[in-house]
mmCIF file of C-alpha atoms and ligand atoms in Angstrom:
data_model
loop_
_atom_site.group_PDB
_atom_site.id
_atom_site.type_symbol
_atom_site.label_atom_id
_atom_site.label_comp_id
_atom_site.label_asym_id
_atom_site.label_seq_id
_atom_site.Cartn_x
_atom_site.Cartn_y
_atom_site.Cartn_z
ATOM 1 C CA MET A 18 0.000 0.000 0.000
ATOM 2 C CA SER A 19 1.437 3.394 -0.947
ATOM 3 C CA LYS A 20 1.165 6.939 0.382
ATOM 4 C CA ASN A 21 -1.711 7.473 -2.085
ATOM 5 C CA ALA A 22 -3.517 4.278 -1.099
ATOM 6 C CA LYS A 23 -7.266 4.694 -0.920
ATOM 7 C CA LEU A 24 -9.496 4.058 2.067
ATOM 8 C CA ALA A 25 -13.248 3.432 2.095
ATOM 9 C CA VAL A 26 -15.142 3.757 5.375
ATOM 10 C CA LEU A 27 -18.671 2.385 5.640
ATOM 11 C CA GLY A 28 -20.782 3.236 8.654
ATOM 12 C CA SER A 29 -23.083 5.409 10.710
ATOM 13 C CA ILE A 30 -23.642 9.126 11.076
ATOM 14 C CA ASN A 31 -25.272 10.504 14.236
ATOM 15 C CA ALA A 32 -26.077 13.804 15.836
ATOM 16 C CA ASP A 33 -24.763 13.317 19.390
ATOM 17 C CA HIS A 34 -26.736 14.953 22.214
ATOM 18 C CA ILE A 35 -24.186 15.013 25.031
ATOM 19 C CA LEU A 36 -25.036 15.747 28.655
ATOM 20 C CA ASN A 37 -22.240 16.014 31.232
ATOM 21 C CA LEU A 38 -23.291 15.124 34.772
ATOM 22 C CA ALA A 39 -21.615 14.091 38.004
ATOM 23 C CA HIS A 40 -22.889 10.508 37.851
ATOM 24 C CA PHE A 41 -25.101 8.413 35.584
ATOM 25 C CA PRO A 42 -28.804 8.534 36.610
ATOM 26 C CA ARG A 43 -30.035 5.312 38.227
ATOM 27 C CA PRO A 44 -33.496 4.000 37.175
ATOM 28 C CA GLY A 45 -36.078 6.493 38.460
ATOM 29 C CA GLU A 46 -33.436 9.138 39.302
ATOM 30 C CA THR A 47 -33.101 12.598 37.739
ATOM 31 C CA VAL A 48 -29.640 14.160 37.704
ATOM 32 C CA ILE A 49 -29.086 17.829 36.828
ATOM 33 C CA GLY A 50 -26.437 18.136 34.144
ATOM 34 C CA GLN A 51 -23.583 20.672 34.034
ATOM 35 C CA ASN A 52 -23.153 21.005 30.295
ATOM 36 C CA TYR A 53 -25.091 20.079 27.145
ATOM 37 C CA GLN A 54 -23.967 20.125 23.532
ATOM 38 C CA ILE A 55 -24.997 18.720 20.181
ATOM 39 C CA ALA A 56 -21.955 17.475 18.275
ATOM 40 C CA PHE A 57 -21.456 15.466 15.094
ATOM 41 C CA GLY A 58 -20.786 11.782 15.777
ATOM 42 C CA GLY A 59 -21.603 8.215 14.789
ATOM 43 C CA LYS A 60 -18.910 5.554 14.823
ATOM 44 C CA GLY A 61 -18.598 5.478 11.029
ATOM 45 C CA ALA A 62 -18.396 9.245 10.671
ATOM 46 C CA ASN A 63 -15.975 9.581 13.597
ATOM 47 C CA GLN A 64 -13.622 7.018 12.048
ATOM 48 C CA ALA A 65 -13.913 8.668 8.640
ATOM 49 C CA VAL A 66 -13.108 12.060 10.185
ATOM 50 C CA ALA A 67 -10.157 10.598 12.100
ATOM 51 C CA ALA A 68 -8.775 9.198 8.840
ATOM 52 C CA GLY A 69 -9.517 12.365 6.851
ATOM 53 C CA ARG A 70 -7.859 14.654 9.409
ATOM 54 C CA ALA A 71 -4.890 12.265 9.707
ATOM 55 C CA GLY A 72 -4.308 12.585 5.956
ATOM 56 C CA ALA A 73 -5.965 9.536 4.353
ATOM 57 C CA ASP A 74 -7.400 9.553 0.818
ATOM 58 C CA ILE A 75 -10.844 8.533 1.950
ATOM 59 C CA ALA A 76 -14.407 8.060 0.672
ATOM 60 C CA PHE A 77 -17.299 7.499 3.098
ATOM 61 C CA ILE A 78 -20.324 5.276 2.380
ATOM 62 C CA ALA A 79 -23.173 6.317 4.688
ATOM 63 C CA CYS A 80 -26.706 7.750 4.917
ATOM 64 C CA VAL A 81 -28.134 10.931 6.418
ATOM 65 C CA GLY A 82 -31.727 12.073 6.710
ATOM 66 C CA ALA A 83 -33.222 14.748 4.458
ATOM 67 C CA ASP A 84 -32.939 17.295 7.255
ATOM 68 C CA ASP A 85 -30.900 20.325 8.221
ATOM 69 C CA MET A 86 -28.677 18.253 10.544
ATOM 70 C CA GLY A 87 -27.854 15.816 7.724
ATOM 71 C CA GLU A 88 -26.898 18.657 5.387
ATOM 72 C CA ARG A 89 -24.693 20.320 8.002
ATOM 73 C CA ILE A 90 -22.935 17.046 8.773
ATOM 74 C CA ARG A 91 -22.291 16.376 5.067
ATOM 75 C CA GLN A 92 -20.740 19.819 4.677
ATOM 76 C CA GLN A 93 -18.517 19.273 7.713
ATOM 77 C CA LEU A 94 -17.383 15.839 6.467
ATOM 78 C CA ALA A 95 -16.314 17.409 3.166
ATOM 79 C CA GLN A 96 -14.247 19.974 5.112
ATOM 80 C CA ASP A 97 -12.571 17.061 6.897
ATOM 81 C CA ASN A 98 -10.950 15.857 3.635
ATOM 82 C CA ILE A 99 -13.594 13.180 2.997
ATOM 83 C CA ASP A 100 -15.120 12.319 -0.386
ATOM 84 C CA THR A 101 -18.821 12.440 0.526
ATOM 85 C CA THR A 102 -20.132 11.417 -2.906
ATOM 86 C CA PRO A 103 -21.265 8.043 -1.456
ATOM 87 C CA VAL A 104 -23.162 9.694 1.438
ATOM 88 C CA GLU A 105 -26.832 9.251 0.474
ATOM 89 C CA VAL A 106 -29.667 11.534 1.601
ATOM 90 C CA VAL A 107 -32.666 9.411 2.595
ATOM 91 C CA ALA A 108 -36.076 10.999 1.949
ATOM 92 C CA GLY A 109 -38.569 10.756 4.800
ATOM 93 C CA GLU A 110 -35.955 9.765 7.405
ATOM 94 C CA SER A 111 -34.191 11.751 10.084
ATOM 95 C CA THR A 112 -30.435 11.675 10.602
ATOM 96 C CA GLY A 113 -29.329 9.142 13.253
ATOM 97 C CA VAL A 114 -29.232 10.287 16.863
ATOM 98 C CA ALA A 115 -27.136 9.308 19.909
ATOM 99 C CA MET A 116 -28.107 10.311 23.458
ATOM 100 C CA ILE A 117 -24.897 10.347 25.497
ATOM 101 C CA PHE A 118 -24.322 10.798 29.232
ATOM 102 C CA VAL A 119 -20.754 11.619 30.299
ATOM 103 C CA ASN A 120 -20.019 11.210 34.025
ATOM 104 C CA GLY A 121 -17.473 12.978 36.208
ATOM 105 C CA ASP A 122 -14.830 10.336 35.413
ATOM 106 C CA GLY A 123 -15.166 10.993 31.673
ATOM 107 C CA GLU A 124 -16.922 7.652 31.095
ATOM 108 C CA ASN A 125 -19.933 7.551 28.784
ATOM 109 C CA SER A 126 -23.206 5.695 28.389
ATOM 110 C CA ILE A 127 -24.913 5.823 24.966
ATOM 111 C CA GLY A 128 -28.339 5.069 23.488
ATOM 112 C CA ILE A 129 -28.826 5.390 19.727
ATOM 113 C CA TYR A 130 -31.683 5.738 17.238
ATOM 114 C CA ALA A 131 -30.584 4.524 13.792
ATOM 115 C CA GLY A 132 -32.785 6.820 11.668
ATOM 116 C CA ALA A 133 -31.271 7.089 8.186
ATOM 117 C CA ASN A 134 -28.446 4.690 9.144
ATOM 118 C CA ALA A 135 -30.971 1.845 8.772
ATOM 119 C CA ALA A 136 -31.233 2.745 5.066
ATOM 120 C CA LEU A 137 -27.631 1.659 4.512
ATOM 121 C CA THR A 138 -29.000 -1.640 3.144
ATOM 122 C CA PRO A 139 -27.196 -4.268 1.014
ATOM 123 C CA ALA A 140 -28.792 -2.578 -2.036
ATOM 124 C CA CYS A 141 -27.251 0.719 -0.949
ATOM 125 C CA VAL A 142 -23.871 -1.012 -0.473
ATOM 126 C CA ALA A 143 -24.185 -2.505 -3.972
ATOM 127 C CA ARG A 144 -24.666 0.984 -5.451
ATOM 128 C CA HIS A 145 -21.282 1.916 -3.994
ATOM 129 C CA GLN A 146 -19.437 -1.276 -4.901
ATOM 130 C CA PRO A 147 -17.044 0.700 -7.177
ATOM 131 C CA VAL A 148 -15.889 2.718 -4.155
ATOM 132 C CA ILE A 149 -15.042 -0.495 -2.306
ATOM 133 C CA ALA A 150 -13.388 -1.979 -5.391
ATOM 134 C CA ALA A 151 -11.202 1.110 -5.857
ATOM 135 C CA ALA A 152 -10.071 1.132 -2.228
ATOM 136 C CA ASP A 153 -7.028 -0.598 -0.756
ATOM 137 C CA ALA A 154 -8.818 -0.965 2.580
ATOM 138 C CA LEU A 155 -12.400 -0.909 3.851
ATOM 139 C CA LEU A 156 -13.038 0.100 7.475
ATOM 140 C CA MET A 157 -16.404 -0.752 9.089
ATOM 141 C CA GLN A 158 -18.132 -0.867 12.479
ATOM 142 C CA LEU A 159 -21.453 -2.341 13.661
ATOM 143 C CA GLU A 160 -23.888 0.598 13.791
ATOM 144 C CA SER A 161 -24.993 -0.343 10.264
ATOM 145 C CA PRO A 162 -27.260 -3.290 9.335
ATOM 146 C CA LEU A 163 -25.238 -6.509 9.761
ATOM 147 C CA GLU A 164 -26.297 -7.869 6.371
ATOM 148 C CA SER A 165 -24.834 -4.716 4.796
ATOM 149 C CA VAL A 166 -21.531 -5.153 6.634
ATOM 150 C CA LEU A 167 -21.436 -8.727 5.287
ATOM 151 C CA ALA A 168 -22.274 -7.558 1.744
ATOM 152 C CA ALA A 169 -19.538 -4.925 1.849
ATOM 153 C CA ALA A 170 -16.964 -7.392 3.225
ATOM 154 C CA THR A 171 -17.905 -9.842 0.451
ATOM 155 C CA PHE A 172 -17.394 -7.172 -2.239
ATOM 156 C CA ALA A 173 -14.111 -6.200 -0.622
ATOM 157 C CA ARG A 174 -12.810 -9.775 -0.691
ATOM 158 C CA GLN A 175 -13.821 -10.080 -4.374
ATOM 159 C CA HIS A 176 -11.769 -6.958 -5.176
ATOM 160 C CA GLN A 177 -8.730 -7.719 -2.946
ATOM 161 C CA THR A 178 -9.632 -4.793 -0.680
ATOM 162 C CA GLN A 179 -8.393 -5.361 2.896
ATOM 163 C CA VAL A 180 -11.231 -5.500 5.470
ATOM 164 C CA ILE A 181 -10.806 -3.843 8.884
ATOM 165 C CA LEU A 182 -13.681 -4.383 11.285
ATOM 166 C CA ASN A 183 -14.124 -2.447 14.515
ATOM 167 C CA PRO A 184 -16.806 -4.700 16.074
ATOM 168 C CA ALA A 185 -18.510 -1.911 18.030
ATOM 169 C CA PRO A 186 -21.003 -1.844 19.573
ATOM 170 C CA ALA A 187 -20.684 -5.471 20.782
ATOM 171 C CA THR A 188 -22.871 -7.704 18.606
ATOM 172 C CA PRO A 189 -22.764 -11.474 17.940
ATOM 173 C CA LEU A 190 -21.156 -12.068 14.516
ATOM 174 C CA SER A 191 -21.316 -15.024 12.146
ATOM 175 C CA ASP A 192 -18.216 -17.034 11.280
ATOM 176 C CA ASP A 193 -18.993 -16.210 7.630
ATOM 177 C CA LEU A 194 -18.449 -12.520 8.315
ATOM 178 C CA LEU A 195 -15.401 -13.036 10.551
ATOM 179 C CA ALA A 196 -13.745 -15.176 7.851
ATOM 180 C CA LEU A 197 -13.809 -12.129 5.539
ATOM 181 C CA VAL A 198 -12.040 -9.861 8.036
ATOM 182 C CA ASP A 199 -8.287 -9.170 7.764
ATOM 183 C CA ILE A 200 -7.876 -6.955 10.845
ATOM 184 C CA ILE A 201 -10.259 -6.816 13.819
ATOM 185 C CA THR A 202 -10.123 -4.177 16.583
ATOM 186 C CA PRO A 203 -12.422 -5.070 19.516
ATOM 187 C CA ASN A 204 -12.188 -3.522 22.962
ATOM 188 C CA GLU A 205 -12.213 -5.862 25.985
ATOM 189 C CA THR A 206 -16.026 -6.061 26.128
ATOM 190 C CA GLU A 207 -16.362 -6.729 22.420
ATOM 191 C CA ALA A 208 -13.556 -9.310 22.519
ATOM 192 C CA GLU A 209 -15.397 -11.142 25.303
ATOM 193 C CA SER A 210 -18.672 -11.024 23.399
ATOM 194 C CA LEU A 211 -16.973 -12.502 20.287
ATOM 195 C CA THR A 212 -14.864 -15.154 22.033
ATOM 196 C CA GLY A 213 -16.479 -15.868 25.417
ATOM 197 C CA ILE A 214 -13.156 -14.987 27.095
ATOM 198 C CA ALA A 215 -13.195 -12.190 29.689
ATOM 199 C CA VAL A 216 -10.166 -10.007 28.931
ATOM 200 C CA ASN A 217 -8.599 -8.920 32.235
ATOM 201 C CA SER A 218 -4.902 -9.551 31.520
ATOM 202 C CA ASP A 219 -2.411 -9.943 28.675
ATOM 203 C CA GLU A 220 -2.815 -13.729 28.923
ATOM 204 C CA ASP A 221 -6.592 -13.385 28.480
ATOM 205 C CA ALA A 222 -6.034 -11.083 25.511
ATOM 206 C CA ALA A 223 -3.694 -13.640 23.933
ATOM 207 C CA ARG A 224 -6.298 -16.379 24.379
ATOM 208 C CA ALA A 225 -9.098 -14.207 22.943
ATOM 209 C CA ALA A 226 -6.861 -13.294 19.996
ATOM 210 C CA ALA A 227 -6.189 -17.005 19.367
ATOM 211 C CA VAL A 228 -9.946 -17.635 19.079
ATOM 212 C CA LEU A 229 -10.260 -14.829 16.529
ATOM 213 C CA HIS A 230 -7.211 -16.078 14.567
ATOM 214 C CA ALA A 231 -8.867 -19.510 14.422
ATOM 215 C CA LYS A 232 -11.835 -17.876 12.684
ATOM 216 C CA GLY A 233 -9.535 -16.724 9.875
ATOM 217 C CA ILE A 234 -8.507 -13.219 11.013
ATOM 218 C CA GLY A 235 -4.793 -12.553 10.482
ATOM 219 C CA THR A 236 -4.386 -9.470 12.700
ATOM 220 C CA VAL A 237 -6.111 -8.899 16.040
ATOM 221 C CA LEU A 238 -5.838 -5.623 17.957
ATOM 222 C CA ILE A 239 -7.633 -5.681 21.310
ATOM 223 C CA THR A 240 -7.841 -2.204 22.801
ATOM 224 C CA LEU A 241 -7.334 -2.284 26.575
ATOM 225 C CA GLY A 242 -8.191 1.267 27.641
ATOM 226 C CA ARG A 243 -5.431 2.806 29.758
ATOM 227 C CA ARG A 244 -3.301 -0.363 29.376
ATOM 228 C CA GLY A 245 -2.874 0.156 25.626
ATOM 229 C CA VAL A 246 -3.480 -2.457 22.939
ATOM 230 C CA TRP A 247 -2.853 -6.174 22.569
ATOM 231 C CA LEU A 248 -1.487 -6.721 19.057
ATOM 232 C CA SER A 249 -1.497 -10.277 17.750
ATOM 233 C CA GLU A 250 -0.382 -11.219 14.260
ATOM 234 C CA GLN A 251 -0.840 -14.867 13.292
ATOM 235 C CA GLY A 252 -0.611 -15.776 16.980
ATOM 236 C CA GLU A 253 2.482 -13.688 17.853
ATOM 237 C CA GLY A 254 1.290 -11.228 20.508
ATOM 238 C CA GLN A 255 2.597 -8.172 22.347
ATOM 239 C CA ARG A 256 1.075 -5.343 24.379
ATOM 240 C CA ILE A 257 1.780 -1.836 23.138
ATOM 241 C CA ALA A 258 1.252 0.758 25.873
ATOM 242 C CA GLY A 259 -0.635 3.970 25.161
ATOM 243 C CA PHE A 260 0.233 7.520 26.258
ATOM 244 C CA SER A 261 -0.707 8.803 29.679
ATOM 245 C CA VAL A 262 -2.906 11.939 29.527
ATOM 246 C CA LYS A 263 -5.662 13.418 31.684
ATOM 247 C CA ALA A 264 -8.856 12.158 30.051
ATOM 248 C CA ILE A 265 -11.928 14.355 30.281
ATOM 249 C CA ASP A 266 -14.171 12.555 27.780
ATOM 250 C CA THR A 267 -13.543 9.208 26.069
ATOM 251 C CA ILE A 268 -16.261 9.597 23.409
ATOM 252 C CA ALA A 269 -14.806 8.564 20.028
ATOM 253 C CA ALA A 270 -11.403 7.599 21.469
ATOM 254 C CA GLY A 271 -11.756 4.142 19.915
ATOM 255 C CA ASP A 272 -13.026 5.647 16.659
ATOM 256 C CA THR A 273 -10.056 7.999 16.512
ATOM 257 C CA PHE A 274 -7.704 5.068 17.151
ATOM 258 C CA ASN A 275 -9.228 3.075 14.275
ATOM 259 C CA GLY A 276 -9.209 5.913 11.726
ATOM 260 C CA ALA A 277 -5.657 6.929 12.584
ATOM 261 C CA PHE A 278 -4.378 3.332 12.670
ATOM 262 C CA ILE A 279 -5.577 2.450 9.168
ATOM 263 C CA THR A 280 -4.330 5.776 7.811
ATOM 264 C CA ALA A 281 -0.857 4.982 9.109
ATOM 265 C CA ARG A 282 -0.971 1.433 7.710
ATOM 266 C CA LEU A 283 -2.007 2.764 4.299
ATOM 267 C CA GLU A 284 1.123 4.940 4.439
ATOM 268 C CA GLN A 285 3.058 1.708 4.917
ATOM 269 C CA LYS A 286 4.080 2.512 8.481
ATOM 270 C CA PRO A 287 5.132 -0.726 10.239
ATOM 271 C CA ILE A 288 2.302 -2.000 12.412
ATOM 272 C CA TYR A 289 4.020 -1.061 15.714
ATOM 273 C CA GLU A 290 4.460 2.520 14.445
ATOM 274 C CA ALA A 291 0.856 2.591 13.236
ATOM 275 C CA VAL A 292 -0.362 1.583 16.705
ATOM 276 C CA ARG A 293 1.742 4.334 18.324
ATOM 277 C CA PHE A 294 0.391 6.863 15.819
ATOM 278 C CA ALA A 295 -3.161 5.736 16.628
ATOM 279 C CA HIS A 296 -2.437 5.844 20.388
ATOM 280 C CA ALA A 297 -1.261 9.453 19.973
ATOM 281 C CA ALA A 298 -4.407 10.450 18.062
ATOM 282 C CA ALA A 299 -6.647 8.804 20.687
ATOM 283 C CA ALA A 300 -4.669 10.380 23.549
ATOM 284 C CA ILE A 301 -5.319 13.835 22.102
ATOM 285 C CA ALA A 302 -9.005 13.017 21.546
ATOM 286 C CA VAL A 303 -9.644 12.091 25.199
ATOM 287 C CA THR A 304 -8.358 15.471 26.365
ATOM 288 C CA ARG A 305 -11.217 17.171 24.451
ATOM 289 C CA SER A 306 -14.982 16.851 24.684
ATOM 290 C CA GLY A 307 -17.398 15.487 22.092
ATOM 291 C CA ALA A 308 -16.900 13.026 19.247
ATOM 292 C CA GLN A 309 -15.767 14.764 16.058
ATOM 293 C CA PRO A 310 -14.820 18.023 17.830
ATOM 294 C CA SER A 311 -12.193 15.981 19.707
ATOM 295 C CA VAL A 312 -10.561 14.326 16.677
ATOM 296 C CA PRO A 313 -7.057 15.729 15.981
ATOM 297 C CA TRP A 314 -5.535 16.816 12.676
ATOM 298 C CA ARG A 315 -2.292 15.308 11.346
ATOM 299 C CA ALA A 316 -0.071 18.166 12.462
ATOM 300 C CA GLU A 317 -1.333 17.764 16.036
ATOM 301 C CA ILE A 318 -0.610 14.026 16.040
ATOM 302 C CA ASP A 319 2.885 14.517 14.612
ATOM 303 C CA GLU A 320 3.636 17.241 17.178
ATOM 304 C CA PHE A 321 2.352 15.056 20.040
ATOM 305 C CA LEU A 322 4.593 12.186 18.936
ATOM 306 C CA GLN A 323 7.606 14.499 18.611
ATOM 307 C CA GLN A 324 7.058 15.705 22.174
ATOM 308 C CA GLN A 325 7.108 12.088 23.384
ATOM 309 C CA GLY A 326 10.585 11.691 21.867
HETATM 310 O O1 RIB B 415 -18.098 5.845 19.403
HETATM 311 C C1 RIB B 415 -18.740 7.034 19.765
HETATM 312 C C2 RIB B 415 -20.011 7.199 18.987
HETATM 313 O O2 RIB B 415 -20.914 6.191 19.364
HETATM 314 C C3 RIB B 415 -20.727 8.499 19.252
HETATM 315 O O3 RIB B 415 -20.308 9.541 18.407
HETATM 316 C C4 RIB B 415 -22.186 8.132 19.074
HETATM 317 O O4 RIB B 415 -22.752 8.681 17.930
HETATM 318 C C5 RIB B 415 -22.218 6.606 19.040
HETATM 319 O O5 RIB B 415 -22.460 6.167 17.781
#
């Protein structure tokens, strides 16, 4: 893959309604929030923005509603260096929505309404098959219909396009889909849901990675929060520590990691370097609030890495 290698991202677009409060409300409890904002989000869009701002040559396959929010998001995506030609406007639907609580520790709890994201059907994917065929890599998540993720992965395999799956949010997946994946990037919860192995240590991560390798996936990256990432290639594993920063909001940290990681790989950075680059991007993102407002540009990532020496 060269510096001009192409990336396709397929996934969701949401308007995030974010409420910061001291603690998450328990059932029946009302908690007064300290700050409220609407920010552009959605796992697909966040990963596309992370790649676009990090310098990838990227096209985004997605759907927005025929509403003001959808139009504003499309305009912003274009400003983030993303080819939005494959972003469809769905008549009669509203743009996807995420309701997000952020507690005093910077943790979040999210509920989503798919809206126009549900219109990203296999037929929609088929309309954009040329985008997948032209790409060197296809990055997806699981806020889109599963049958569409499978259709896109099938097209990708037919066209020798590498498939990277961020299996978030946690969802049971068929072996047929997993066999089409080249790189998978679950967090601990998602790794447990896919393998049945609770990931509490490096040894657990190695065992979970082995299960995913056995399903045909060559590269497994299990993100471990503050502990970094477990990287396993064909069964050879190592933990790569992240950078220590004061996190105020972890929304889209994983998305930023994924978009930055694949951008670095498409530039032919060795995988260890690509993980460090992605760690740097995610470290910057957690020091800022919101999803896409927190995603850094390339110059910021390069400067952060230089400061680390
Ligand atoms: O990963 C963070 C994203 O998850 C948010 O932007 C929200 O839209 C949900 O999809």
